[in-house]
Coordinates of C-alpha atoms in Angstrom, one line a residue:
M1185 CA 87.9 78.6 133.2
A1186 CA 87.0 79.6 129.8
P1187 CA 89.8 80.9 127.4
P1188 CA 89.6 84.4 126.9
P1189 CA 88.0 85.7 123.7
P1190 CA 90.3 86.3 120.6
P1191 CA 91.5 89.7 120.1
P1192 CA 89.7 91.9 117.5
R1193 CA 91.1 91.8 114.0
C1194 CA 92.3 95.4 114.3
A1195 CA 94.1 94.5 117.6
T1196 CA 96.0 91.5 115.8
A1197 CA 96.9 93.8 112.8
T1198 CA 98.3 96.3 115.3
T1199 CA 100.2 93.6 117.5
T1200 CA 101.6 92.1 114.0
A1201 CA 102.7 95.5 112.8
H1202 CA 104.4 96.3 116.2
H1203 CA 106.2 93.1 116.3
S1204 CA 107.4 93.4 112.5
L1205 CA 108.4 96.9 113.3
L1206 CA 110.6 95.4 116.0
G1207 CA 112.2 92.5 113.9
S1208 CA 112.7 94.8 110.6
P1209 CA 112.5 98.5 110.4
T1210 CA 111.7 98.4 106.7
C1211 CA 108.8 95.9 106.7
L1212 CA 106.3 98.5 107.7
A1213 CA 106.5 100.4 104.1
R1214 CA 105.9 97.2 102.1
P1215 CA 101.9 97.3 102.5
R1216 CA 102.0 100.9 101.9
R1217 CA 103.8 100.3 98.4
R1218 CA 101.3 97.7 97.6
C1219 CA 98.4 99.9 98.4
C1220 CA 100.0 102.7 96.3
A1221 CA 100.4 100.3 93.5
V1222 CA 96.9 99.1 93.5
R1223 CA 95.7 102.8 93.4
A1224 CA 97.9 103.5 90.5
A1225 CA 96.4 100.4 88.7
V1226 CA 93.2 101.4 89.5
A1227 CA 93.7 105.0 88.3
V1228 CA 95.3 103.7 84.8
Q1229 CA 92.3 101.3 84.3
A1230 CA 90.0 104.2 84.9
E1231 CA 91.7 106.7 82.5
A1232 CA 91.7 103.8 79.9
Q1233 CA 88.0 103.4 80.5
A1234 CA 87.6 107.3 80.0
K1235 CA 89.2 107.0 76.5
V1236 CA 86.9 104.5 75.0
S1237 CA 86.1 105.6 71.5
L1238 CA 83.0 107.7 70.8
I1239 CA 83.0 106.8 67.3
R1240 CA 84.5 103.4 65.8
I1241 CA 84.7 104.0 61.8
G1242 CA 84.7 100.9 59.9
T1243 CA 86.5 100.7 56.5
R1244 CA 88.4 98.5 54.3
G1245 CA 92.3 98.3 54.8
S1246 CA 93.6 99.4 51.4
P1247 CA 95.6 102.6 51.4
L1248 CA 92.9 104.4 49.5
A1249 CA 90.3 103.3 52.0
L1250 CA 92.2 104.1 54.8
A1251 CA 92.8 107.7 53.4
Q1252 CA 89.3 108.2 53.0
A1253 CA 88.5 107.0 56.8
H1254 CA 91.3 109.5 57.9
E1255 CA 89.5 112.1 56.0
T1256 CA 86.3 111.4 57.7
R1257 CA 87.9 111.2 61.1
D1258 CA 89.9 114.6 60.7
K1259 CA 86.5 116.2 59.7
L1260 CA 84.6 114.8 62.6
K1261 CA 87.3 115.9 64.9
A1262 CA 87.4 119.5 63.5
A1263 CA 83.6 119.8 63.7
H1264 CA 83.0 118.4 67.3
S1265 CA 85.3 119.3 70.1
E1266 CA 84.5 116.2 72.1
L1267 CA 86.0 114.3 69.3
A1268 CA 89.3 115.8 69.2
E1269 CA 90.3 114.1 72.4
E1270 CA 92.9 111.5 71.8
G1271 CA 91.3 108.0 71.2
A1272 CA 87.9 109.5 70.7
V1273 CA 87.8 108.2 67.1
E1274 CA 89.0 104.7 66.4
I1275 CA 89.4 103.4 62.9
V1276 CA 88.4 99.6 62.6
I1277 CA 89.7 97.7 59.5
I1278 CA 87.5 95.2 57.9
K1279 CA 88.4 92.7 55.3
T1280 CA 86.0 92.4 52.6
T1281 CA 85.1 89.7 50.0
G1282 CA 86.4 91.9 47.3
D1283 CA 89.9 92.3 49.0
M1284 CA 90.2 88.8 49.5
I1285 CA 89.6 87.6 45.9
L1286 CA 91.8 89.4 43.4
D1287 CA 92.6 86.7 40.6
K1288 CA 88.9 86.9 39.2
P1289 CA 86.8 89.5 37.5
L1290 CA 84.2 91.2 40.1
A1291 CA 81.2 89.8 38.0
D1292 CA 82.5 86.3 38.6
I1293 CA 82.6 86.6 42.4
G1294 CA 79.1 88.2 43.0
G1295 CA 79.0 91.6 41.8
K1296 CA 77.1 93.9 44.2
G1297 CA 78.3 94.6 47.7
L1298 CA 81.6 92.6 47.2
F1299 CA 83.5 95.8 49.1
T1300 CA 80.7 96.6 51.4
K1301 CA 78.9 93.4 52.8
E1302 CA 81.3 92.5 55.7
I1303 CA 81.5 96.2 57.0
D1304 CA 77.6 96.5 56.8
D1305 CA 77.4 93.4 58.9
A1306 CA 79.9 94.8 61.3
L1307 CA 77.7 98.1 61.5
L1308 CA 74.4 96.2 62.1
Q1309 CA 76.2 94.0 64.9
G1310 CA 77.4 97.1 66.6
R1311 CA 81.1 96.4 66.2
I1312 CA 81.4 99.8 64.5
D1313 CA 79.4 102.9 64.7
I1314 CA 79.8 104.4 61.2
A1315 CA 81.0 103.0 57.9
V1316 CA 83.0 104.9 55.1
H1317 CA 82.5 103.6 51.5
S1318 CA 83.5 104.7 48.2
M1319 CA 80.0 105.3 47.0
K1320 CA 80.8 103.8 43.5
D1321 CA 81.3 100.4 45.5
V1322 CA 77.6 100.9 47.2
P1323 CA 74.9 98.9 45.9
T1324 CA 71.6 100.7 45.0
Y1325 CA 70.1 99.2 47.9
L1326 CA 71.0 99.5 51.5
P1327 CA 70.6 96.7 54.2
E1328 CA 67.8 96.9 56.3
G1329 CA 68.6 99.0 59.5
T1330 CA 71.2 101.2 57.9
I1331 CA 71.1 104.7 56.5
L1332 CA 73.4 106.7 54.4
P1333 CA 72.8 110.3 55.4
C1334 CA 76.3 111.8 54.5
N1335 CA 78.3 112.5 51.3
L1336 CA 81.7 114.3 51.8
P1337 CA 82.6 116.9 49.1
R1338 CA 83.1 115.2 45.9
E1339 CA 86.7 114.9 44.4
D1340 CA 87.6 115.1 40.8
V1341 CA 85.4 112.5 38.8
R1342 CA 87.6 112.2 35.8
D1343 CA 89.8 109.0 34.9
A1344 CA 93.6 109.2 34.8
F1345 CA 95.4 107.7 31.9
I1346 CA 98.7 106.1 33.1
C1347 CA 101.3 104.8 30.7
L1348 CA 105.0 104.7 30.5
T1349 CA 105.1 104.7 26.6
A1350 CA 102.4 107.1 25.3
N1351 CA 100.6 110.1 26.6
S1352 CA 97.0 109.2 25.7
L1353 CA 94.8 106.3 24.5
A1354 CA 95.0 107.4 21.0
E1355 CA 98.6 107.1 20.7
L1356 CA 98.8 103.4 21.9
P1357 CA 99.6 101.1 19.0
A1358 CA 97.4 98.8 17.7
G1359 CA 97.3 95.6 19.9
S1360 CA 98.4 97.3 23.2
V1361 CA 97.0 96.0 26.2
V1362 CA 95.3 98.1 28.8
G1363 CA 94.7 96.9 32.2
S1364 CA 91.3 97.6 33.7
A1365 CA 88.9 95.8 36.1
S1366 CA 85.9 98.0 34.9
L1367 CA 83.7 97.0 32.3
R1368 CA 82.6 100.5 32.1
R1369 CA 86.2 101.5 31.1
Q1370 CA 86.5 98.5 28.9
S1371 CA 83.5 99.3 26.9
Q1372 CA 84.3 103.0 26.3
I1373 CA 87.9 102.2 25.3
L1374 CA 87.1 99.5 22.8
Y1375 CA 84.2 101.7 21.4
K1376 CA 86.5 104.5 20.4
Y1377 CA 89.7 102.4 20.1
P1378 CA 88.7 98.9 18.7
S1379 CA 92.3 98.1 17.8
L1380 CA 93.3 98.0 21.7
K1381 CA 93.1 95.0 24.1
V1382 CA 91.7 95.4 27.5
V1383 CA 92.3 92.7 30.2
N1384 CA 91.3 92.1 33.8
F1385 CA 93.4 94.1 36.1
R1386 CA 92.7 94.1 39.8
G1387 CA 94.4 95.2 43.0
N1388 CA 94.9 98.5 45.2
V1389 CA 96.4 101.5 43.3
Q1390 CA 100.0 100.6 44.3
T1391 CA 99.7 97.0 43.1
R1392 CA 98.2 98.2 39.6
L1393 CA 101.1 100.8 39.2
R1394 CA 103.7 98.0 40.1
K1395 CA 102.2 95.5 37.4
L1396 CA 102.4 98.3 34.9
K1397 CA 105.9 99.1 35.8
E1398 CA 106.6 95.4 35.5
G1399 CA 105.1 95.2 32.0
D1400 CA 102.0 93.2 32.7
V1401 CA 100.1 95.8 30.6
H1402 CA 101.0 98.8 28.3
A1403 CA 98.7 101.1 30.1
T1404 CA 95.9 101.4 32.6
L1405 CA 93.2 103.7 34.0
L1406 CA 92.6 104.9 37.5
A1407 CA 90.1 107.2 39.3
L1408 CA 91.8 110.7 39.6
A1409 CA 89.8 111.1 42.8
G1410 CA 91.7 108.0 44.4
L1411 CA 95.3 109.4 43.2
K1412 CA 94.5 112.9 44.6
R1413 CA 93.4 111.2 48.1
L1414 CA 96.7 109.2 48.1
N1415 CA 98.8 112.3 47.2
M1416 CA 99.9 110.4 43.9
A1417 CA 97.9 112.7 41.5
E1418 CA 101.5 113.2 39.6
T1419 CA 101.5 109.5 38.5
A1420 CA 98.9 110.3 35.8
T1421 CA 100.2 110.5 32.4
S1422 CA 97.2 112.5 31.4
V1423 CA 93.5 113.1 32.4
L1424 CA 90.7 112.1 30.3
S1425 CA 87.6 114.4 29.9
V1426 CA 84.2 113.2 31.0
E1427 CA 83.4 113.5 27.3
E1428 CA 86.0 111.0 26.4
M1429 CA 85.3 108.8 29.5
L1430 CA 82.2 108.9 31.3
P1431 CA 82.8 108.2 34.9
A1432 CA 81.4 105.6 37.0
V1433 CA 78.1 106.3 39.0
A1434 CA 79.3 108.4 42.1
Q1435 CA 82.7 108.3 41.2
G1436 CA 84.9 110.3 43.5
A1437 CA 82.2 110.5 46.2
I1438 CA 82.7 109.2 49.8
G1439 CA 79.5 108.0 51.5
I1440 CA 79.3 107.4 55.5
A1441 CA 76.6 105.0 56.7
C1442 CA 75.2 104.4 60.1
R1443 CA 72.4 102.4 61.8
S1444 CA 69.1 104.0 61.1
N1445 CA 68.1 103.9 64.9
D1446 CA 71.4 105.9 66.0
D1447 CA 70.4 109.6 66.4
T1448 CA 73.8 110.5 67.9
M1449 CA 75.7 109.3 64.8
M1450 CA 73.2 110.7 62.3
N1451 CA 73.7 114.2 64.1
Y1452 CA 77.5 113.6 63.7
L1453 CA 77.3 112.7 60.1
S1454 CA 74.9 115.6 59.1
S1455 CA 77.3 118.1 60.0
L1456 CA 79.5 116.7 57.5
N1457 CA 77.0 116.4 54.7
H1458 CA 77.8 118.2 51.2
E1459 CA 74.4 118.7 49.8
D1460 CA 75.4 119.2 46.2
T1461 CA 77.1 115.8 46.3
R1462 CA 74.4 114.1 47.9
L1463 CA 71.9 115.2 45.2
A1464 CA 74.3 114.5 42.3
V1465 CA 74.8 111.1 43.8
A1466 CA 71.2 110.2 44.1
C1467 CA 70.6 111.3 40.5
E1468 CA 73.0 108.8 39.2
R1469 CA 72.2 106.0 41.6
E1470 CA 68.5 106.3 40.6
F1471 CA 69.7 106.0 37.0
L1472 CA 71.7 102.9 38.0
S1473 CA 68.9 101.4 40.0
V1474 CA 66.3 101.7 37.1
L1475 CA 68.8 99.6 34.8
D1476 CA 69.6 97.2 37.8
G1477 CA 73.2 97.7 36.9
N1478 CA 75.8 95.0 38.0
C1479 CA 79.3 94.1 37.5
R1480 CA 78.2 92.7 34.3
T1481 CA 76.7 95.9 33.0
P1482 CA 78.8 98.6 31.6
I1483 CA 77.0 101.8 33.1
A1484 CA 78.4 105.5 33.4
A1485 CA 76.6 108.6 34.7
Y1486 CA 77.5 111.9 35.8
A1487 CA 75.2 114.8 37.3
S1488 CA 76.8 118.3 38.2
R1489 CA 75.8 121.8 38.8
D1490 CA 76.4 123.8 35.5
K1491 CA 77.3 127.4 35.1
D1492 CA 73.7 128.3 35.3
G1493 CA 73.1 126.5 38.6
N1494 CA 71.1 123.7 37.1
C1495 CA 71.6 119.8 37.1
S1496 CA 73.5 118.6 33.9
F1497 CA 73.0 114.6 33.6
R1498 CA 74.6 112.5 31.0
G1499 CA 74.2 108.6 31.2
L1500 CA 75.5 105.7 29.3
L1501 CA 74.8 102.0 28.8
A1502 CA 77.0 99.8 26.8
S1503 CA 78.1 96.2 25.7
P1504 CA 81.3 95.1 27.3
D1505 CA 82.9 94.8 23.9
G1506 CA 82.1 98.4 23.2
S1507 CA 80.0 97.4 20.1
T1508 CA 77.0 98.9 21.1
V1509 CA 76.5 102.3 23.2
Y1510 CA 73.4 103.9 24.3
E1511 CA 73.6 107.6 25.7
T1512 CA 71.2 110.1 26.9
S1513 CA 71.4 113.5 28.7
R1514 CA 69.0 115.7 31.0
T1515 CA 68.9 119.1 32.1
G1516 CA 66.7 120.7 35.0
P1517 CA 66.7 122.5 38.5
Y1518 CA 69.2 121.4 41.0
D1519 CA 66.5 119.9 43.5
F1520 CA 66.6 116.4 45.0
D1521 CA 63.0 115.3 43.7
I1522 CA 63.6 116.6 40.3
M1523 CA 67.1 115.2 40.0
V1524 CA 65.9 111.7 41.1
E1525 CA 63.1 111.8 38.6
M1526 CA 65.8 112.9 35.9
G1527 CA 67.9 110.0 36.8
K1528 CA 64.9 107.6 36.8
D1529 CA 63.7 108.8 33.4
A1530 CA 67.1 108.5 31.7
G1531 CA 67.4 105.1 33.0
H1532 CA 63.8 104.1 31.5
E1533 CA 64.9 105.5 28.1
L1534 CA 68.1 103.6 27.8
K1535 CA 66.4 100.5 29.1
A1536 CA 63.8 100.8 26.3
K1537 CA 66.4 101.5 23.7
A1538 CA 68.4 98.5 24.6
G1539 CA 65.5 96.2 24.9
P1540 CA 65.2 93.0 27.2
G1541 CA 67.4 91.0 24.9
F1542 CA 70.3 93.4 25.6
F1543 CA 70.4 92.5 29.3
D1544 CA 69.9 88.8 28.8
S1545 CA 72.9 88.7 26.6
L1546 CA 75.1 89.9 29.8
Q1547 CA 74.1 87.3 32.0

């Protein structure tokens, strides 16, 4: 006689459960606890997936860069309710070449793009969605596939003088050492105060202030915009007027880039754009572009809206030792196309004044 067929799986499970119940009254609860634990784990995983960042902000890791990234994040959250949710906006820190090599002048390690290249690469590779930059660090060209549709409202463009023994550059004794990594600052200092000495002085704001306190230099100059964003404006001994120290191109301006095919990010960024700042920065960067400025070329420029609502522009080109300085100015309607043309025309004027030999000597 053939053996009877095995009982169905459900019958076996029922029988096993029945015998287990006879042997130990607590065993029946264990599968239920495991089931609950699995459900809980699935729920936690689903919740985590629901909190995937909608925007990943790429930035350098210095305190100032992070302050700018946080300002961008806060503005995005305030403007868009879906971004106000916890975890909707993530800040991703990216180390750049400029951050890693601090013992050499910028001109000696590549010049353009030292503080932006790695961030641009992360943007193009899709590891971040937007990139927050100090506009004065951004080369006049943008990598193919990226766009910079947004400038936040510009901060104070002036430079701050910081010293423990004097109230201004004019008060420094002959032979005093001023620390600065900027040839723009160096050239203007030496042009007006040839008895001073300027040495390469790199690092973030906190590092430079520490070196100053330790006596490495007698004084230094920092962008007032950076001090304000770090809530450290009180560390400034005095503030230099733009007449005494013309700012760097786009100083005090934050730029935010995204991929050129990312309509979602472009829409987010367009809501933050400050048009007056965008136009001023475009004017200054056109001036810089014509002069093909790099870290070996002291160049300064400032475009702003005057009391009559027009654009007032000043530009400067100098030799690093301050022995030669060329300046120009323009005034015209506060209009994008006109302001770009103003910057371009001013650049060509100074380029012609300086002559090709001037730029060859800076290589």
